[in-house]
C-alpha cells in the first residue's frame, strides 16, 4: 500500500486539485484508492460532491477517536473512497494540544489498512499549514508529493518544508521520503517557469544523501493551467469525469502513469531525481 501526503504550507498551489485528480486517475487505472481530506476547508470533499454535515462521520471523528477510518469513508466512484472533512477539523489543533502521542493518531488509525493491504493508494490532502494535521499525515505516510507553482516566490517556502520533513523523518517517521515534486498551474513556454525548474533542480542537487529529499524527482508531467480544473469542483466531479478530453484530465492521467511507473523497481527512468542529478554532476 503506497501512502502519500500531498503537502505544501503555501496556499493555493494545487494540493487539493492534485490530490483529487491524481486519486481519480489512479482509480481509473484500476487501483484501489482512498483519499483522506485533512483540510478543515473540506475542499477535497466538496470537489467530489460530499458536504460533510454534522451527522456524517468525518476526519474529525477519527482524530478524536469517535469513529474509525472505515466507518467514516464513503465510496465516491469506482475504486475511490473518501474520508471527508469539514470545519470541525479546525478544532483538533486546540483539542489535541497536550494529548500524548497526538502525532501518531492517524498512523495508528491506519495501521489495520496497512496490515491488510486494504488499498493500493492512500492519498492525503493536507491543509496549508504545518500544524498537527500535517504532522499526523507526515507521520503516517511513507511518501510526500509537493505541488509547486513555478512563480517567483515558489522556492521561498521550500526550505521550511525541507526542515519540517527532515525533522519528522528524524523524530517520528524514519521511512519518510519526499518522492515527487509536481509542477502545477504551469505556463509552458515562459521563461519564468523554466528558470524556476532550474532553481529547483539546483536545490535538489544540494540536498544531502541522508535527507528525505535525496530521491525526490520532478515529475515530467507538468500540470498546465486549465480552466476545466477550476470548473470541475463546482460540479462535484474530478476533471477526469467532468472533462475527460481536457488538458487538465490528460495531465493528471499522465502524472498517474508516472506514479504507477514508480511501483516498478526500475524507478530511475528518465525522471529527474536529485540522486541522478548528483551522479551526473
Ligand atoms: N492547473 C490548474 N489550472 C487552473 N486552475 C487551477 C489549477 N490548479 C488549481 N487550480 C485552481 O486554483 C485554486 C487553488 O487550487 P487548490 O485548491 O488545488 O490549491 P490548494 O493548494 O489546495 O489550496 P489551499 O492551500 O487553500 O488548500 C483552485 O480554485 C483551483 O481550482
Ligand atoms: Mg487545498
mmCIF file of C-alpha atoms and ligand atoms in Angstrom:
data_model
loop_
_atom_site.group_PDB
_atom_site.id
_atom_site.type_symbol
_atom_site.label_atom_id
_atom_site.label_comp_id
_atom_site.label_asym_id
_atom_site.label_seq_id
_atom_site.Cartn_x
_atom_site.Cartn_y
_atom_site.Cartn_z
ATOM 1 C CA UNK A 1 0.000 0.000 0.000
ATOM 2 C CA UNK A 2 1.515 3.333 -1.012
ATOM 3 C CA UNK A 3 0.734 6.171 1.341
ATOM 4 C CA UNK A 4 1.211 9.704 0.013
ATOM 5 C CA UNK A 5 0.780 13.094 1.685
ATOM 6 C CA UNK A 6 0.241 15.980 -0.725
ATOM 7 C CA UNK A 7 1.644 18.926 1.170
ATOM 8 C CA UNK A 8 2.916 22.461 0.914
ATOM 9 C CA UNK A 9 2.237 25.059 3.572
ATOM 10 C CA UNK A 10 1.750 27.625 0.840
ATOM 11 C CA UNK A 11 -1.895 28.216 -0.017
ATOM 12 C CA UNK A 12 -3.434 27.777 -3.445
ATOM 13 C CA UNK A 13 -0.604 25.851 -5.100
ATOM 14 C CA UNK A 14 -2.718 22.891 -6.276
ATOM 15 C CA UNK A 15 -2.697 20.491 -3.301
ATOM 16 C CA UNK A 16 -6.398 19.712 -3.429
ATOM 17 C CA UNK A 17 -6.671 19.739 -7.215
ATOM 18 C CA UNK A 18 -3.741 17.317 -7.405
ATOM 19 C CA UNK A 19 -4.928 15.040 -4.557
ATOM 20 C CA UNK A 20 -8.405 14.668 -6.020
ATOM 21 C CA UNK A 21 -7.446 14.280 -9.656
ATOM 22 C CA UNK A 22 -4.444 12.045 -9.072
ATOM 23 C CA UNK A 23 -6.610 9.851 -6.823
ATOM 24 C CA UNK A 24 -9.317 9.719 -9.510
ATOM 25 C CA UNK A 25 -6.775 8.987 -12.259
ATOM 26 C CA UNK A 26 -5.253 6.127 -10.250
ATOM 27 C CA UNK A 27 -8.721 4.743 -9.513
ATOM 28 C CA UNK A 28 -9.483 4.936 -13.241
ATOM 29 C CA UNK A 29 -6.403 2.799 -13.821
ATOM 30 C CA UNK A 30 -7.904 0.120 -11.583
ATOM 31 C CA UNK A 31 -6.041 0.880 -8.372
ATOM 32 C CA UNK A 32 -7.942 0.800 -5.076
ATOM 33 C CA UNK A 33 -7.614 4.330 -3.737
ATOM 34 C CA UNK A 34 -8.688 6.143 -0.580
ATOM 35 C CA UNK A 35 -8.444 9.917 -0.354
ATOM 36 C CA UNK A 36 -8.228 11.446 3.126
ATOM 37 C CA UNK A 37 -9.362 15.043 3.351
ATOM 38 C CA UNK A 38 -7.217 16.500 6.141
ATOM 39 C CA UNK A 39 -8.097 20.120 5.493
ATOM 40 C CA UNK A 40 -10.800 21.789 7.635
ATOM 41 C CA UNK A 41 -11.757 23.730 4.495
ATOM 42 C CA UNK A 42 -13.140 20.403 3.208
ATOM 43 C CA UNK A 43 -12.264 21.299 -0.364
ATOM 44 C CA UNK A 44 -11.349 17.774 -1.463
ATOM 45 C CA UNK A 45 -14.692 16.523 -0.112
ATOM 46 C CA UNK A 46 -16.635 19.281 -1.859
ATOM 47 C CA UNK A 47 -14.648 18.662 -5.045
ATOM 48 C CA UNK A 48 -16.027 15.114 -5.032
ATOM 49 C CA UNK A 49 -19.551 16.261 -4.219
ATOM 50 C CA UNK A 50 -19.523 15.471 -0.490
ATOM 51 C CA UNK A 51 -20.539 18.061 2.065
ATOM 52 C CA UNK A 52 -19.838 16.519 5.462
ATOM 53 C CA UNK A 53 -22.696 17.754 7.642
ATOM 54 C CA UNK A 54 -22.839 17.373 11.439
ATOM 55 C CA UNK A 55 -24.308 13.851 11.215
ATOM 56 C CA UNK A 56 -21.762 12.474 8.796
ATOM 57 C CA UNK A 57 -18.680 10.821 10.307
ATOM 58 C CA UNK A 58 -15.609 12.726 9.192
ATOM 59 C CA UNK A 59 -11.875 13.021 9.715
ATOM 60 C CA UNK A 60 -12.558 14.985 12.918
ATOM 61 C CA UNK A 61 -14.247 11.937 14.450
ATOM 62 C CA UNK A 62 -11.246 9.816 13.502
ATOM 63 C CA UNK A 63 -8.830 12.229 15.223
ATOM 64 C CA UNK A 64 -10.983 12.349 18.321
ATOM 65 C CA UNK A 65 -11.315 8.532 18.206
ATOM 66 C CA UNK A 66 -15.089 8.590 17.969
ATOM 67 C CA UNK A 67 -15.031 6.537 14.805
ATOM 68 C CA UNK A 68 -12.717 4.503 12.597
ATOM 69 C CA UNK A 69 -11.415 5.356 9.142
ATOM 70 C CA UNK A 70 -13.542 2.530 7.747
ATOM 71 C CA UNK A 71 -16.725 3.855 9.336
ATOM 72 C CA UNK A 72 -16.105 7.355 8.025
ATOM 73 C CA UNK A 73 -15.170 6.537 4.459
ATOM 74 C CA UNK A 74 -17.561 6.672 1.542
ATOM 75 C CA UNK A 75 -17.343 5.280 -1.956
ATOM 76 C CA UNK A 76 -17.389 8.240 -4.363
ATOM 77 C CA UNK A 77 -16.592 6.483 -7.632
ATOM 78 C CA UNK A 78 -15.424 3.032 -8.732
ATOM 79 C CA UNK A 79 -12.267 2.193 -6.752
ATOM 80 C CA UNK A 80 -12.209 5.565 -4.983
ATOM 81 C CA UNK A 81 -13.233 6.137 -1.353
ATOM 82 C CA UNK A 82 -13.126 9.404 0.545
ATOM 83 C CA UNK A 83 -12.799 10.193 4.237
ATOM 84 C CA UNK A 84 -14.436 13.629 4.265
ATOM 85 C CA UNK A 85 -13.709 16.623 6.421
ATOM 86 C CA UNK A 86 -15.401 19.814 7.420
ATOM 87 C CA UNK A 87 -14.719 22.834 9.592
ATOM 88 C CA UNK A 88 -14.924 20.719 12.778
ATOM 89 C CA UNK A 89 -11.437 19.512 11.947
ATOM 90 C CA UNK A 90 -10.123 23.001 12.723
ATOM 91 C CA UNK A 91 -10.724 22.283 16.413
ATOM 92 C CA UNK A 92 -8.174 19.465 16.526
ATOM 93 C CA UNK A 93 -5.274 21.875 16.803
ATOM 94 C CA UNK A 94 -6.572 23.048 20.205
ATOM 95 C CA UNK A 95 -8.301 19.884 21.330
ATOM 96 C CA UNK A 96 -5.240 17.740 20.796
ATOM 97 C CA UNK A 97 -2.788 20.162 22.397
ATOM 98 C CA UNK A 98 -1.245 18.352 25.329
ATOM 99 C CA UNK A 99 -2.564 14.923 24.260
ATOM 100 C CA UNK A 100 0.328 12.486 24.496
ATOM 101 C CA UNK A 101 1.106 10.772 21.208
ATOM 102 C CA UNK A 102 -1.076 13.157 19.201
ATOM 103 C CA UNK A 103 1.329 12.953 16.242
ATOM 104 C CA UNK A 104 0.550 9.235 15.851
ATOM 105 C CA UNK A 105 -3.264 9.291 15.835
ATOM 106 C CA UNK A 106 -3.581 8.897 12.084
ATOM 107 C CA UNK A 107 -0.796 6.359 11.776
ATOM 108 C CA UNK A 108 -2.467 4.235 14.453
ATOM 109 C CA UNK A 109 -5.893 4.632 12.868
ATOM 110 C CA UNK A 110 -4.448 3.466 9.533
ATOM 111 C CA UNK A 111 -2.436 0.526 10.807
ATOM 112 C CA UNK A 112 -5.046 -2.119 10.003
ATOM 113 C CA UNK A 113 -5.258 -0.847 6.404
ATOM 114 C CA UNK A 114 -1.509 -1.356 6.117
ATOM 115 C CA UNK A 115 -1.690 -4.795 7.714
ATOM 116 C CA UNK A 116 -4.486 -5.894 5.409
ATOM 117 C CA UNK A 117 -3.233 -4.079 2.264
ATOM 118 C CA UNK A 118 -6.743 -2.626 2.128
ATOM 119 C CA UNK A 119 -5.883 -0.104 -0.606
ATOM 120 C CA UNK A 120 -3.213 0.288 -3.242
ATOM 121 C CA UNK A 121 -3.003 4.034 -2.571
ATOM 122 C CA UNK A 122 -3.938 6.254 0.345
ATOM 123 C CA UNK A 123 -3.605 9.922 -0.604
ATOM 124 C CA UNK A 124 -3.883 12.724 1.935
ATOM 125 C CA UNK A 125 -4.823 16.283 1.051
ATOM 126 C CA UNK A 126 -3.054 18.410 3.677
ATOM 127 C CA UNK A 127 -4.073 21.889 4.822
ATOM 128 C CA UNK A 128 -1.870 24.904 4.027
ATOM 129 C CA UNK A 129 -0.110 24.854 7.401
ATOM 130 C CA UNK A 130 2.413 22.786 9.301
ATOM 131 C CA UNK A 131 0.184 22.079 12.296
ATOM 132 C CA UNK A 132 -0.941 18.885 13.973
ATOM 133 C CA UNK A 133 -2.918 17.632 10.945
ATOM 134 C CA UNK A 134 0.016 17.895 8.556
ATOM 135 C CA UNK A 135 2.358 16.362 11.133
ATOM 136 C CA UNK A 136 -0.069 13.449 11.527
ATOM 137 C CA UNK A 137 -0.041 12.969 7.753
ATOM 138 C CA UNK A 138 3.770 13.047 7.620
ATOM 139 C CA UNK A 139 3.980 10.563 10.473
ATOM 140 C CA UNK A 140 1.518 8.189 8.814
ATOM 141 C CA UNK A 141 2.842 8.104 5.231
ATOM 142 C CA UNK A 142 5.955 6.880 3.513
ATOM 143 C CA UNK A 143 5.870 9.373 0.630
ATOM 144 C CA UNK A 144 5.332 13.095 0.200
ATOM 145 C CA UNK A 145 4.357 14.775 -3.050
ATOM 146 C CA UNK A 146 4.864 18.519 -3.184
ATOM 147 C CA UNK A 147 2.885 20.648 -5.583
ATOM 148 C CA UNK A 148 4.702 23.793 -6.649
ATOM 149 C CA UNK A 149 3.505 26.663 -8.727
ATOM 150 C CA UNK A 150 6.503 27.853 -10.713
ATOM 151 C CA UNK A 151 6.458 31.549 -9.986
ATOM 152 C CA UNK A 152 8.901 33.930 -8.446
ATOM 153 C CA UNK A 153 8.120 33.005 -4.822
ATOM 154 C CA UNK A 154 7.773 29.251 -5.429
ATOM 155 C CA UNK A 155 11.025 28.226 -3.811
ATOM 156 C CA UNK A 156 10.728 30.611 -0.915
ATOM 157 C CA UNK A 157 8.776 28.208 1.310
ATOM 158 C CA UNK A 158 10.804 25.201 0.263
ATOM 159 C CA UNK A 159 13.432 25.424 2.969
ATOM 160 C CA UNK A 160 10.686 25.356 5.614
ATOM 161 C CA UNK A 161 9.236 22.241 4.009
ATOM 162 C CA UNK A 162 12.722 20.828 3.905
ATOM 163 C CA UNK A 163 13.221 21.408 7.628
ATOM 164 C CA UNK A 164 9.818 20.042 8.584
ATOM 165 C CA UNK A 165 10.149 16.826 6.591
ATOM 166 C CA UNK A 166 13.702 16.315 7.883
ATOM 167 C CA UNK A 167 12.530 16.835 11.472
ATOM 168 C CA UNK A 168 9.609 14.420 11.117
ATOM 169 C CA UNK A 169 11.857 11.878 9.464
ATOM 170 C CA UNK A 170 14.391 12.129 12.320
ATOM 171 C CA UNK A 171 11.949 12.123 15.209
ATOM 172 C CA UNK A 172 8.745 10.425 14.144
ATOM 173 C CA UNK A 173 8.988 8.504 10.887
ATOM 174 C CA UNK A 174 12.309 7.165 9.661
ATOM 175 C CA UNK A 175 10.751 5.899 6.449
ATOM 176 C CA UNK A 176 9.533 9.306 5.225
ATOM 177 C CA UNK A 177 10.608 10.261 1.693
ATOM 178 C CA UNK A 178 9.777 13.248 -0.451
ATOM 179 C CA UNK A 179 9.381 11.280 -3.632
ATOM 180 C CA UNK A 180 7.873 13.712 -6.096
ATOM 181 C CA UNK A 181 7.501 17.370 -6.948
ATOM 182 C CA UNK A 182 4.536 18.277 -9.124
ATOM 183 C CA UNK A 183 4.658 21.447 -11.150
ATOM 184 C CA UNK A 184 1.131 22.831 -11.096
ATOM 185 C CA UNK A 185 -0.545 25.812 -12.768
ATOM 186 C CA UNK A 186 2.276 25.528 -15.267
ATOM 187 C CA UNK A 187 2.594 28.147 -18.001
ATOM 188 C CA UNK A 188 4.542 26.281 -20.631
ATOM 189 C CA UNK A 189 6.966 28.238 -22.747
ATOM 190 C CA UNK A 190 7.500 31.006 -20.207
ATOM 191 C CA UNK A 191 10.989 31.946 -19.192
ATOM 192 C CA UNK A 192 9.964 32.187 -15.549
ATOM 193 C CA UNK A 193 8.711 28.595 -15.402
ATOM 194 C CA UNK A 194 11.951 27.330 -16.956
ATOM 195 C CA UNK A 195 14.042 29.394 -14.504
ATOM 196 C CA UNK A 196 12.135 28.087 -11.504
ATOM 197 C CA UNK A 197 12.613 24.494 -12.674
ATOM 198 C CA UNK A 198 16.373 25.109 -12.995
ATOM 199 C CA UNK A 199 16.494 26.617 -9.479
ATOM 200 C CA UNK A 200 14.528 23.668 -8.176
ATOM 201 C CA UNK A 201 16.963 21.185 -9.711
ATOM 202 C CA UNK A 202 19.810 23.092 -8.083
ATOM 203 C CA UNK A 203 18.018 22.965 -4.728
ATOM 204 C CA UNK A 204 17.571 19.195 -5.032
ATOM 205 C CA UNK A 205 21.161 18.557 -6.052
ATOM 206 C CA UNK A 206 22.255 20.367 -2.902
ATOM 207 C CA UNK A 207 20.188 18.140 -0.588
ATOM 208 C CA UNK A 208 22.444 15.647 1.131
ATOM 209 C CA UNK A 209 22.169 11.891 0.747
ATOM 210 C CA UNK A 210 20.588 11.254 4.172
ATOM 211 C CA UNK A 211 17.847 13.787 3.716
ATOM 212 C CA UNK A 212 14.283 12.650 2.951
ATOM 213 C CA UNK A 213 14.686 14.662 -0.276
ATOM 214 C CA UNK A 214 17.585 12.572 -1.586
ATOM 215 C CA UNK A 215 15.407 10.639 -4.016
ATOM 216 C CA UNK A 216 12.994 13.450 -4.891
ATOM 217 C CA UNK A 217 12.069 13.630 -8.544
ATOM 218 C CA UNK A 218 10.452 16.391 -10.504
ATOM 219 C CA UNK A 219 7.600 14.722 -12.337
ATOM 220 C CA UNK A 220 7.909 15.098 -16.072
ATOM 221 C CA UNK A 221 4.151 15.622 -16.376
ATOM 222 C CA UNK A 222 3.511 19.313 -15.952
ATOM 223 C CA UNK A 223 0.026 20.287 -14.851
ATOM 224 C CA UNK A 224 -0.880 23.118 -17.171
ATOM 225 C CA UNK A 225 -3.214 25.917 -16.192
ATOM 226 C CA UNK A 226 -6.564 24.723 -17.465
ATOM 227 C CA UNK A 227 -9.974 26.193 -16.810
ATOM 228 C CA UNK A 228 -11.645 22.750 -16.611
ATOM 229 C CA UNK A 229 -9.601 22.064 -13.474
ATOM 230 C CA UNK A 230 -11.037 25.166 -11.850
ATOM 231 C CA UNK A 231 -14.581 24.405 -13.010
ATOM 232 C CA UNK A 232 -14.841 20.739 -12.035
ATOM 233 C CA UNK A 233 -15.113 21.236 -8.222
ATOM 234 C CA UNK A 234 -18.291 23.230 -8.843
ATOM 235 C CA UNK A 235 -19.796 20.112 -10.405
ATOM 236 C CA UNK A 236 -18.636 17.797 -7.600
ATOM 237 C CA UNK A 237 -16.537 15.758 -10.009
ATOM 238 C CA UNK A 238 -12.923 15.043 -10.749
ATOM 239 C CA UNK A 239 -11.722 16.543 -14.003
ATOM 240 C CA UNK A 240 -11.422 13.004 -15.373
ATOM 241 C CA UNK A 241 -15.208 12.664 -15.155
ATOM 242 C CA UNK A 242 -16.111 16.281 -15.797
ATOM 243 C CA UNK A 243 -13.990 16.945 -18.875
ATOM 244 C CA UNK A 244 -12.283 13.714 -19.946
ATOM 245 C CA UNK A 245 -10.549 15.091 -23.036
ATOM 246 C CA UNK A 246 -9.323 18.335 -21.445
ATOM 247 C CA UNK A 247 -5.690 19.260 -20.910
ATOM 248 C CA UNK A 248 -6.338 19.021 -17.155
ATOM 249 C CA UNK A 249 -7.576 15.422 -17.405
ATOM 250 C CA UNK A 250 -4.732 14.428 -19.737
ATOM 251 C CA UNK A 251 -2.111 15.982 -17.462
ATOM 252 C CA UNK A 252 -3.343 14.162 -14.361
ATOM 253 C CA UNK A 253 -3.675 10.859 -16.245
ATOM 254 C CA UNK A 254 -0.103 11.304 -17.423
ATOM 255 C CA UNK A 255 1.011 12.075 -13.853
ATOM 256 C CA UNK A 256 -0.786 8.924 -12.678
ATOM 257 C CA UNK A 257 1.154 6.911 -15.263
ATOM 258 C CA UNK A 258 4.403 8.241 -13.816
ATOM 259 C CA UNK A 259 3.269 7.463 -10.296
ATOM 260 C CA UNK A 260 2.321 3.931 -11.353
ATOM 261 C CA UNK A 261 5.689 3.507 -13.070
ATOM 262 C CA UNK A 262 7.375 4.237 -9.728
ATOM 263 C CA UNK A 263 5.839 0.993 -8.471
ATOM 264 C CA UNK A 264 8.324 -0.820 -10.622
ATOM 265 C CA UNK A 265 11.772 -1.363 -9.236
ATOM 266 C CA UNK A 266 13.267 0.456 -12.224
ATOM 267 C CA UNK A 267 12.346 3.743 -10.651
ATOM 268 C CA UNK A 268 15.305 5.569 -12.127
ATOM 269 C CA UNK A 269 13.620 6.031 -15.509
ATOM 270 C CA UNK A 270 14.058 9.283 -17.289
ATOM 271 C CA UNK A 271 12.637 11.347 -14.446
ATOM 272 C CA UNK A 272 14.985 13.825 -12.838
ATOM 273 C CA UNK A 273 15.905 12.759 -9.303
ATOM 274 C CA UNK A 274 18.348 14.555 -7.085
ATOM 275 C CA UNK A 275 20.441 11.399 -6.758
ATOM 276 C CA UNK A 276 20.628 11.041 -10.536
ATOM 277 C CA UNK A 277 21.444 14.714 -10.900
ATOM 278 C CA UNK A 278 24.257 14.433 -8.382
ATOM 279 C CA UNK A 279 25.629 11.402 -10.209
ATOM 280 C CA UNK A 280 25.559 13.351 -13.462
ATOM 281 C CA UNK A 281 27.213 16.428 -11.937
HETATM 282 N N1 LIG B 1 -3.800 23.618 -13.235
HETATM 283 C C1 LIG B 1 -4.795 24.449 -12.863
HETATM 284 N N2 LIG B 1 -5.430 25.207 -13.793
HETATM 285 C C2 LIG B 1 -6.405 26.061 -13.412
HETATM 286 N N3 LIG B 1 -6.819 26.240 -12.154
HETATM 287 C C3 LIG B 1 -6.253 25.502 -11.193
HETATM 288 C C4 LIG B 1 -5.207 24.565 -11.486
HETATM 289 N N4 LIG B 1 -4.801 24.004 -10.323
HETATM 290 C C5 LIG B 1 -5.555 24.550 -9.352
HETATM 291 N N5 LIG B 1 -6.426 25.456 -9.866
HETATM 292 C C6 LIG B 1 -7.363 26.301 -9.122
HETATM 293 O O1 LIG B 1 -6.576 27.114 -8.252
HETATM 294 C C7 LIG B 1 -7.196 27.236 -6.977
HETATM 295 C C8 LIG B 1 -6.250 26.682 -5.898
HETATM 296 O O2 LIG B 1 -6.053 25.292 -6.146
HETATM 297 P P1 LIG B 1 -6.141 24.224 -4.969
HETATM 298 O O3 LIG B 1 -7.383 24.421 -4.181
HETATM 299 O O4 LIG B 1 -5.912 22.897 -5.558
HETATM 300 O O5 LIG B 1 -4.892 24.666 -4.120
HETATM 301 P P2 LIG B 1 -4.531 24.230 -2.620
HETATM 302 O O6 LIG B 1 -3.061 24.224 -2.532
HETATM 303 O O7 LIG B 1 -5.248 23.004 -2.257
HETATM 304 O O8 LIG B 1 -5.147 25.451 -1.799
HETATM 305 P P3 LIG B 1 -5.248 25.540 -0.183
HETATM 306 O O9 LIG B 1 -3.881 25.900 0.263
HETATM 307 O O10 LIG B 1 -6.273 26.603 0.075
HETATM 308 O O11 LIG B 1 -5.682 24.192 0.305
HETATM 309 C C9 LIG B 1 -8.498 26.473 -7.085
HETATM 310 O O12 LIG B 1 -9.513 27.394 -7.405
HETATM 311 C C10 LIG B 1 -8.288 25.504 -8.225
HETATM 312 O O13 LIG B 1 -9.487 25.169 -8.886
HETATM 313 MG MG1 LIG B 2 -6.472 22.609 -0.610
#
